[in-house]
GROMACS .gro file of C-alpha atoms in nm:
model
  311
    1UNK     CA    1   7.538  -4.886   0.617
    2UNK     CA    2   7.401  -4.709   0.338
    3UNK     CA    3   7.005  -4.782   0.263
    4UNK     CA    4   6.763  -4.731  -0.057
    5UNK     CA    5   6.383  -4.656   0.002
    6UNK     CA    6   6.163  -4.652  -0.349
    7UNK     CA    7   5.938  -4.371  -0.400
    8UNK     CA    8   5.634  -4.643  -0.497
    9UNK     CA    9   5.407  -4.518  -0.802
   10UNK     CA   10   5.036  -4.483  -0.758
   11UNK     CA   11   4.825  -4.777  -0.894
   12UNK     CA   12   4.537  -4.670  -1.048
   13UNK     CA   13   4.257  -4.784  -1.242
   14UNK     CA   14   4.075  -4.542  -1.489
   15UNK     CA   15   4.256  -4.271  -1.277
   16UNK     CA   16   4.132  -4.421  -0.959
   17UNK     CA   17   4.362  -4.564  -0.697
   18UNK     CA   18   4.386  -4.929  -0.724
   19UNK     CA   19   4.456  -5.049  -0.339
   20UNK     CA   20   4.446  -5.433  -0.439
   21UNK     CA   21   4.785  -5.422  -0.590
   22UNK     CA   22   4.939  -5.247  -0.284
   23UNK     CA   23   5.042  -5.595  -0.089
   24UNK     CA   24   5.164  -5.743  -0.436
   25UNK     CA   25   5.382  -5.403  -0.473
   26UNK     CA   26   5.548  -5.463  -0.152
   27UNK     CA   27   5.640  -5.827  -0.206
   28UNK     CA   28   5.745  -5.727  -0.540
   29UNK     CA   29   6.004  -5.466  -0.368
   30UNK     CA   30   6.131  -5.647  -0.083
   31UNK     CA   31   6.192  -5.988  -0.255
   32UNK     CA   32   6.307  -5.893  -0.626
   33UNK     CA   33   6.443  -5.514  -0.580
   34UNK     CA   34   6.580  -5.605  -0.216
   35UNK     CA   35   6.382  -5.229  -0.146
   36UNK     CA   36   6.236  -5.246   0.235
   37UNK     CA   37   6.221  -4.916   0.292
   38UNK     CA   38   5.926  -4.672   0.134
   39UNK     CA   39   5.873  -4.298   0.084
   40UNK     CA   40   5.496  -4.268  -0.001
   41UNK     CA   41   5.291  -4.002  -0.158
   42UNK     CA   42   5.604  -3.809  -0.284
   43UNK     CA   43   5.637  -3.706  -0.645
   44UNK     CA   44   5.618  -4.041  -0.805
   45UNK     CA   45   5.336  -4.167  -0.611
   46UNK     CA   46   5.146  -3.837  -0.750
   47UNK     CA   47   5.071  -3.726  -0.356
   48UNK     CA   48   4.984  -3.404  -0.421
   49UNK     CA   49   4.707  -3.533  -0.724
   50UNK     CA   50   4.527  -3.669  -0.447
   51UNK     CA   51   4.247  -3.574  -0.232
   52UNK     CA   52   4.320  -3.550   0.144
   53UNK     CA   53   4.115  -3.868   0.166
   54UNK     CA   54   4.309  -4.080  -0.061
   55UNK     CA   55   4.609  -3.950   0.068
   56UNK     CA   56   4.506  -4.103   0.404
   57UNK     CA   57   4.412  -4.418   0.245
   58UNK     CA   58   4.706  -4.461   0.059
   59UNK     CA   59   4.923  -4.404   0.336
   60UNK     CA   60   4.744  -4.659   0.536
   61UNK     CA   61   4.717  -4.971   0.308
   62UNK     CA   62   5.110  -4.903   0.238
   63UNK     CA   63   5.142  -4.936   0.627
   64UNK     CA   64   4.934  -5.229   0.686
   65UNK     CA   65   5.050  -5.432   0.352
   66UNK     CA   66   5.416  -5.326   0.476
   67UNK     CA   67   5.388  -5.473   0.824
   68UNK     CA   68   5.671  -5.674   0.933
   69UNK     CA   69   5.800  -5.705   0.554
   70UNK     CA   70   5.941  -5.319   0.529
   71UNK     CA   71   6.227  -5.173   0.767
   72UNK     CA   72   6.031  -4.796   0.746
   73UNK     CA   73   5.776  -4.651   0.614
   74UNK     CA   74   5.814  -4.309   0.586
   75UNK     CA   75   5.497  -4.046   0.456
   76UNK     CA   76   5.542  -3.742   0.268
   77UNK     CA   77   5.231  -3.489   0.451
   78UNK     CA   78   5.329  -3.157   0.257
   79UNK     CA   79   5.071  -2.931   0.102
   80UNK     CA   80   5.021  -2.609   0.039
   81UNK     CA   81   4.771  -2.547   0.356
   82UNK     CA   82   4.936  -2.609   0.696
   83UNK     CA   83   4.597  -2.721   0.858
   84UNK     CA   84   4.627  -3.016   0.570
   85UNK     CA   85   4.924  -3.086   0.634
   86UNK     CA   86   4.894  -3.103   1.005
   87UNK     CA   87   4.599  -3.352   0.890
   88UNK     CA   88   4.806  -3.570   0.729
   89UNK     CA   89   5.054  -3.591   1.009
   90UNK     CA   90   4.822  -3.691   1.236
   91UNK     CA   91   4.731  -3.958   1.046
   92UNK     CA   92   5.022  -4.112   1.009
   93UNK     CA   93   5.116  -4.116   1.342
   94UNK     CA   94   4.794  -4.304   1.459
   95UNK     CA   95   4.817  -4.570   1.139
   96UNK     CA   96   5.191  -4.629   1.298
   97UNK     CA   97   5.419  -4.447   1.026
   98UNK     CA   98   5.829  -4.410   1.123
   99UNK     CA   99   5.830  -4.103   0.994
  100UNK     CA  100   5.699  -3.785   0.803
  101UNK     CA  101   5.867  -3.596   0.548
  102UNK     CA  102   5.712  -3.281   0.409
  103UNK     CA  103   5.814  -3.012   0.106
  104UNK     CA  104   5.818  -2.653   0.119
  105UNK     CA  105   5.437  -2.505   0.026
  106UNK     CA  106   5.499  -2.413  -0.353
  107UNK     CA  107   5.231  -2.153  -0.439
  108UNK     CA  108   5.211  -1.853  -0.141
  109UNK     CA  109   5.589  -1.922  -0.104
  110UNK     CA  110   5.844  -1.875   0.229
  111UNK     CA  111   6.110  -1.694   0.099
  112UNK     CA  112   6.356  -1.713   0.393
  113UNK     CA  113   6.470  -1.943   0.654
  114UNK     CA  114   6.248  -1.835   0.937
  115UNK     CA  115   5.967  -1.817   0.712
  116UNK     CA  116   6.007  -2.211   0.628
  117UNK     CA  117   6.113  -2.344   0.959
  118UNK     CA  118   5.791  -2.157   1.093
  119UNK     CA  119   5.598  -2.384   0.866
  120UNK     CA  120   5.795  -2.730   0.912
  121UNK     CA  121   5.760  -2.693   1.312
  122UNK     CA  122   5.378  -2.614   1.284
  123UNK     CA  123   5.344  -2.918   1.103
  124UNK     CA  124   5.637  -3.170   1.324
  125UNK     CA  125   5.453  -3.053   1.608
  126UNK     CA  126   5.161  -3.231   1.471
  127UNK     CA  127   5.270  -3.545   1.506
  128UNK     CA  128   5.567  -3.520   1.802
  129UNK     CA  129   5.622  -3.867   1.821
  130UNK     CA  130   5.770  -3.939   1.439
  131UNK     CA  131   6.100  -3.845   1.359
  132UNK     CA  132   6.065  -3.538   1.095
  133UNK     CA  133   6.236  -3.501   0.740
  134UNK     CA  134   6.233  -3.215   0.511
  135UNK     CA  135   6.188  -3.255   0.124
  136UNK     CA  136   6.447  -3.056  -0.022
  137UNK     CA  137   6.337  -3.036  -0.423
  138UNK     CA  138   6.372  -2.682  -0.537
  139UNK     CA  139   6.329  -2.748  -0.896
  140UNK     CA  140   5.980  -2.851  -0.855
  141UNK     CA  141   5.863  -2.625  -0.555
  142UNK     CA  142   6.053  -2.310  -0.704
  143UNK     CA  143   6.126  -2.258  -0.312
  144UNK     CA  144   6.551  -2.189  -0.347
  145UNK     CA  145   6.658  -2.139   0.011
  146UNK     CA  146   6.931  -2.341   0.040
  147UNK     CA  147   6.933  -2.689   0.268
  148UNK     CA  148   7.268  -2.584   0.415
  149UNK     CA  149   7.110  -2.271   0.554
  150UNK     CA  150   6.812  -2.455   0.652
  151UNK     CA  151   6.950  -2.710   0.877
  152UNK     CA  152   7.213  -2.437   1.112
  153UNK     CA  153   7.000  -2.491   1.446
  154UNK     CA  154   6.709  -2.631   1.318
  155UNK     CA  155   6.656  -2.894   1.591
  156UNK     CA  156   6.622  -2.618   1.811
  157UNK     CA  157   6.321  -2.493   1.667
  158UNK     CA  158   6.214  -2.878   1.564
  159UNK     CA  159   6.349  -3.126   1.784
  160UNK     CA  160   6.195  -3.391   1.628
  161UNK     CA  161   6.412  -3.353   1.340
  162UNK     CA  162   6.620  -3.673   1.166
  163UNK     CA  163   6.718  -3.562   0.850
  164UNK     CA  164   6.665  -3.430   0.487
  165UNK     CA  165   6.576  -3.602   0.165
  166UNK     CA  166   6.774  -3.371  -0.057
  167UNK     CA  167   6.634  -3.394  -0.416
  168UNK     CA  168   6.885  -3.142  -0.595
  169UNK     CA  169   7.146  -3.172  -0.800
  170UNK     CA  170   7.343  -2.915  -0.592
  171UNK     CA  171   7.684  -3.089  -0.460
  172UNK     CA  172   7.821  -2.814  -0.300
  173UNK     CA  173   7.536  -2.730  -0.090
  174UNK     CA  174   7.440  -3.130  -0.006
  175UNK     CA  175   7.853  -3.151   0.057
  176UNK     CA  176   7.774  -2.853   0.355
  177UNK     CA  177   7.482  -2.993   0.492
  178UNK     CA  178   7.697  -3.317   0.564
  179UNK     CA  179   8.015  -3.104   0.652
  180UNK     CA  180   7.863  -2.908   0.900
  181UNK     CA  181   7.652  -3.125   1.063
  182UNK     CA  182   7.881  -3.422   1.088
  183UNK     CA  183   7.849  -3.404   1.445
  184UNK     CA  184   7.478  -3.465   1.470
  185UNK     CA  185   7.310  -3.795   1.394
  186UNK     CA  186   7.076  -3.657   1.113
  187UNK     CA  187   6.994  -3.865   0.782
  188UNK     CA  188   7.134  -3.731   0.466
  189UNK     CA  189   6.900  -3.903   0.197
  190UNK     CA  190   6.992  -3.867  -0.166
  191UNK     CA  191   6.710  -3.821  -0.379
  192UNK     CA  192   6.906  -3.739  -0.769
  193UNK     CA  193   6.948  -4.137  -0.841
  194UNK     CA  194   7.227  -4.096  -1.162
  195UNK     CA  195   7.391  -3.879  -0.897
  196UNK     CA  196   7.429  -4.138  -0.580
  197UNK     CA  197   7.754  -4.229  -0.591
  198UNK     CA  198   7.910  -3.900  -0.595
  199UNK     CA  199   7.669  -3.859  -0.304
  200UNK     CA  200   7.777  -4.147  -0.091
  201UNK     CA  201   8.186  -4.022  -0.135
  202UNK     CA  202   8.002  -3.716   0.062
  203UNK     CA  203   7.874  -3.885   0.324
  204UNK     CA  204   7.471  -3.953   0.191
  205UNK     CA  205   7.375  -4.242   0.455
  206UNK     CA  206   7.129  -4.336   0.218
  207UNK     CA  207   6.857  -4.231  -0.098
  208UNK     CA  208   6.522  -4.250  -0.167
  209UNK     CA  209   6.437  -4.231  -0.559
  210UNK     CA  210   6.203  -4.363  -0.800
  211UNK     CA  211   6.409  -4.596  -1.028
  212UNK     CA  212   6.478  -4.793  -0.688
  213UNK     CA  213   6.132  -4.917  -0.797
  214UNK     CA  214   6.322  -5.115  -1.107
  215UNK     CA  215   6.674  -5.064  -1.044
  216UNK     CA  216   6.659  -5.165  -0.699
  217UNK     CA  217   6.845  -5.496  -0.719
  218UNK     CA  218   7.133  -5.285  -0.957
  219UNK     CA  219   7.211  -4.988  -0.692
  220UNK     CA  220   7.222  -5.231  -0.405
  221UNK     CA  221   7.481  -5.369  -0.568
  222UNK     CA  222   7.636  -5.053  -0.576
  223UNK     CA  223   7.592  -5.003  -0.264
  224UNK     CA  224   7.729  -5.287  -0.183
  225UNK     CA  225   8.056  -5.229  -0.363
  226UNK     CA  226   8.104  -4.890  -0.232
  227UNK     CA  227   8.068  -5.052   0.133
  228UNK     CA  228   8.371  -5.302   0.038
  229UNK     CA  229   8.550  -5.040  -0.115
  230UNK     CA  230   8.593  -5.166  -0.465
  231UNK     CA  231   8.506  -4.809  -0.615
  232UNK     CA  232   8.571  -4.946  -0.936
  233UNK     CA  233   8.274  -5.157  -0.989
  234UNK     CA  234   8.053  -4.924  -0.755
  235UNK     CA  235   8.114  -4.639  -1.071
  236UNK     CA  236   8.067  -4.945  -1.321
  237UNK     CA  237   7.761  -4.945  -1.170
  238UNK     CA  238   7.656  -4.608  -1.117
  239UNK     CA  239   7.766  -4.585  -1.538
  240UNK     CA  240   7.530  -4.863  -1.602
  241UNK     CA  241   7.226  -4.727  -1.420
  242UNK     CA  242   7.301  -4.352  -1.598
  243UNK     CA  243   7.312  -4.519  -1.914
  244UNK     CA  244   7.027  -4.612  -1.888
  245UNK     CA  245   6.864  -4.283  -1.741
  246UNK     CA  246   7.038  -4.053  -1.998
  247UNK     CA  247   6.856  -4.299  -2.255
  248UNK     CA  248   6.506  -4.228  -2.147
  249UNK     CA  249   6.533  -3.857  -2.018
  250UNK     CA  250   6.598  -3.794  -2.399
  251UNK     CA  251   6.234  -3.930  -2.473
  252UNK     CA  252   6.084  -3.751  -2.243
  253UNK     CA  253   6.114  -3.901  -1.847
  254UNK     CA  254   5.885  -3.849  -1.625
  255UNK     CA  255   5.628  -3.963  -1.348
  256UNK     CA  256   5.424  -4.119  -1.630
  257UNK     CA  257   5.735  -4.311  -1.795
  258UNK     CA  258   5.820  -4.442  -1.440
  259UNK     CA  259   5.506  -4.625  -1.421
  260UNK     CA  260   5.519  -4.711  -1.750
  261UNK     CA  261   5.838  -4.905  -1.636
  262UNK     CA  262   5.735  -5.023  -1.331
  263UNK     CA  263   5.463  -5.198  -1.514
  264UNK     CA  264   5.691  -5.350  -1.761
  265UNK     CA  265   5.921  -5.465  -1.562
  266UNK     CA  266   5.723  -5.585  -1.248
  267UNK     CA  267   5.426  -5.705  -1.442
  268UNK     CA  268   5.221  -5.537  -1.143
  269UNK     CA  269   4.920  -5.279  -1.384
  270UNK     CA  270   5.027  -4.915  -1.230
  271UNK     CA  271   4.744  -4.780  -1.415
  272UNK     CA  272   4.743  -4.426  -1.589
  273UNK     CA  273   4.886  -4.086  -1.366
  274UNK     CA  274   4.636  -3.842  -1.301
  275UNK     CA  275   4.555  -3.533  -1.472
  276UNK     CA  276   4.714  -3.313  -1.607
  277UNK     CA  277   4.965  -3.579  -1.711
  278UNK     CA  278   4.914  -3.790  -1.977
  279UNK     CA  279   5.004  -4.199  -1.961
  280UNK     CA  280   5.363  -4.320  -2.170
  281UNK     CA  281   5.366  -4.413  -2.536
  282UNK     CA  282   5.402  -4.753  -2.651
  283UNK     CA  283   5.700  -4.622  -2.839
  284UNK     CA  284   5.849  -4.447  -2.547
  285UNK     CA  285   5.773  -4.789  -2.305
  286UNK     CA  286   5.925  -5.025  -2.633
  287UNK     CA  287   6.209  -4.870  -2.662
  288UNK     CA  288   6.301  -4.826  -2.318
  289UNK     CA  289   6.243  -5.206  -2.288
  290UNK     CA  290   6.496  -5.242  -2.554
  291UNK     CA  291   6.763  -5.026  -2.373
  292UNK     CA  292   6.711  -5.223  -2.031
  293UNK     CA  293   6.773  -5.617  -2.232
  294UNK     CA  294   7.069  -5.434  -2.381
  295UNK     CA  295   7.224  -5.316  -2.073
  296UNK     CA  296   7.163  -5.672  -1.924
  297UNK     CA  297   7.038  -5.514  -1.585
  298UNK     CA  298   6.704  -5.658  -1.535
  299UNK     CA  299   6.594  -6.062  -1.589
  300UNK     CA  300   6.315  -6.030  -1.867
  301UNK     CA  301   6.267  -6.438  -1.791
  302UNK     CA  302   5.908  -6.311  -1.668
  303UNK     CA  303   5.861  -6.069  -1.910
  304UNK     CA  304   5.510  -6.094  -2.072
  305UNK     CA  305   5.370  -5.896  -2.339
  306UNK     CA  306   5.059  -5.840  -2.153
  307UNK     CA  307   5.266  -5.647  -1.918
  308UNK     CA  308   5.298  -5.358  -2.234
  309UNK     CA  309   4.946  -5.389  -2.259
  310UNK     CA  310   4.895  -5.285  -1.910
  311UNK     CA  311   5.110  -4.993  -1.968
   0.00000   0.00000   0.00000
């Protein structure tokens, strides 16, 4: 059975993280989006804008708010110096994590296999205990060594392995990383949300993305469909939800628009993103309000306009 985790945003206040909102977030997830499972301090929850420090923090109040409301809790502990990362690994194995993910280092890039696995085991070995995932985003690390390639024998070299959160929109080589390793038990997580059905006819056991944060309730119940086979109102919904993306990837979609949502839709204050990026318009955050009532996706019955203000 096919699973969604949210990549959760990071609530801030005057660019500094806002932990009091953290419990409210979960609730929020579990009991409107039907989201219990949680990838935190990935791309949208701007893990990489943060300090070691907060990074710990954050990690920790996600863990202790989730307890006994979220399935798993898994923490992204990439960064560009392996003794950091090895840091963060630690750390989430004593604060009780089920797992760490982490992304290829982006700046003094490995530009082959061996060069990448070298790094991954250094840091899995870390934490030997959690069940290991590798962040496959090429478009934003610039690192193009391809996942099928990767994964040939890499539980040899990390045994702690489980899977691969592959954030690409490459179909063939996601296809071969299922193909070839139908055998094993690993986790093929889909992270290119427009993209997830075509993913699940592959064989994705499950996705991790940001508009789970919103869209939650509306890809469950694709999910759902898919599961009964009634493909035709799993792509009825997949068509709804990339309506809606198309719509706001036109303005201008990014990490900043996503909170932007989150906080009109949730009525939860996500705050501003850190620098270098720069907090949504109003026009941008109006007008994607208007596309969401017209695709009839969300209930708006809690809707307040304070929650634009917060935005």
């Amino acid at each position: 059975c096919q699973s969604l985790a949210s990549k959760p945003c990071l609530q801030t206040i005057h660019r500094e993280i806002n932990f009091s909102v953290i419990g409210q977030y979960v609730d929020y997830l579990v009991e409107v989006q039907g989201v219990k499972n949680i990838f935190v301090n990935g791309t949208t929850g701007e893990g990489l804008s943060l300090s070691i420090s907060e990074r710990c923090q954050v990690a920790e109040e996600w863990v202790t708010k989730g307890r006994n409301k979220l399935d798993q809790i898994v923490i992204h502990v990439g960064a560009l110096s392996l003794k950091e990362s090895q840091e963060l690994a630690q750390h989430a194995a004593k604060i009780g994590a089920d797992g760490i993910a982490v992304i290829a280092p982006f700046f003094l890039k490995p530009w082959n296999k061996d060069n990448l696995i070298n790094f991954l085991k250094e840091v899995a070995a870390a934490a030997p205990a959690l069940p290991f995932y590798y962040y496959h985003i090429p478009a934003l690390t610039g690192v193009k060594i391809r996942a099928e390639e990767l994964l040939d024998g890499i539980q040899d070299k990390i045994p702690t392995f489980q899977g691969l959160k592959f954030s690409d929109t490459d179909l063939l080589d996601f296809g071969q990383c299922v193909d070839q390793n139908h055998q094993r038990q690993f986790a093929f997580l889909f992270g290119v949300d427009e993209q997830l059905l075509s993913a699940l006819v592959m064989g994705a056991t499950g996705a991790v993305g940001s508009t789970y944060n919103y869209l939650g309730r509306k890809t469950n119940q694709m999910l759902e469909a898919f599961e009964r086979k009634d493909f035709s109102s799993a792509l009825n919904h997949q068509f709804c939800i990339q309506r809606f993306i198309n719509f706001v990837v036109k303005l201008g979609f990014g990490v900043s628009q996503t909170k932007a949502i989150m906080t009109l839709v949730s009525g939860i204050p996500m705050g501003p993103p850190r620098l270098p990026l720069q907090k949504a318009s109003r026009e941008f955050t109006d007008n994607a309000k208007a596309k969401l009532k017209s695709l009839d996706v969300l209930s708006f019955t809690d809707l307040k306009d304070g929650n634009l203000e917060a935005c």
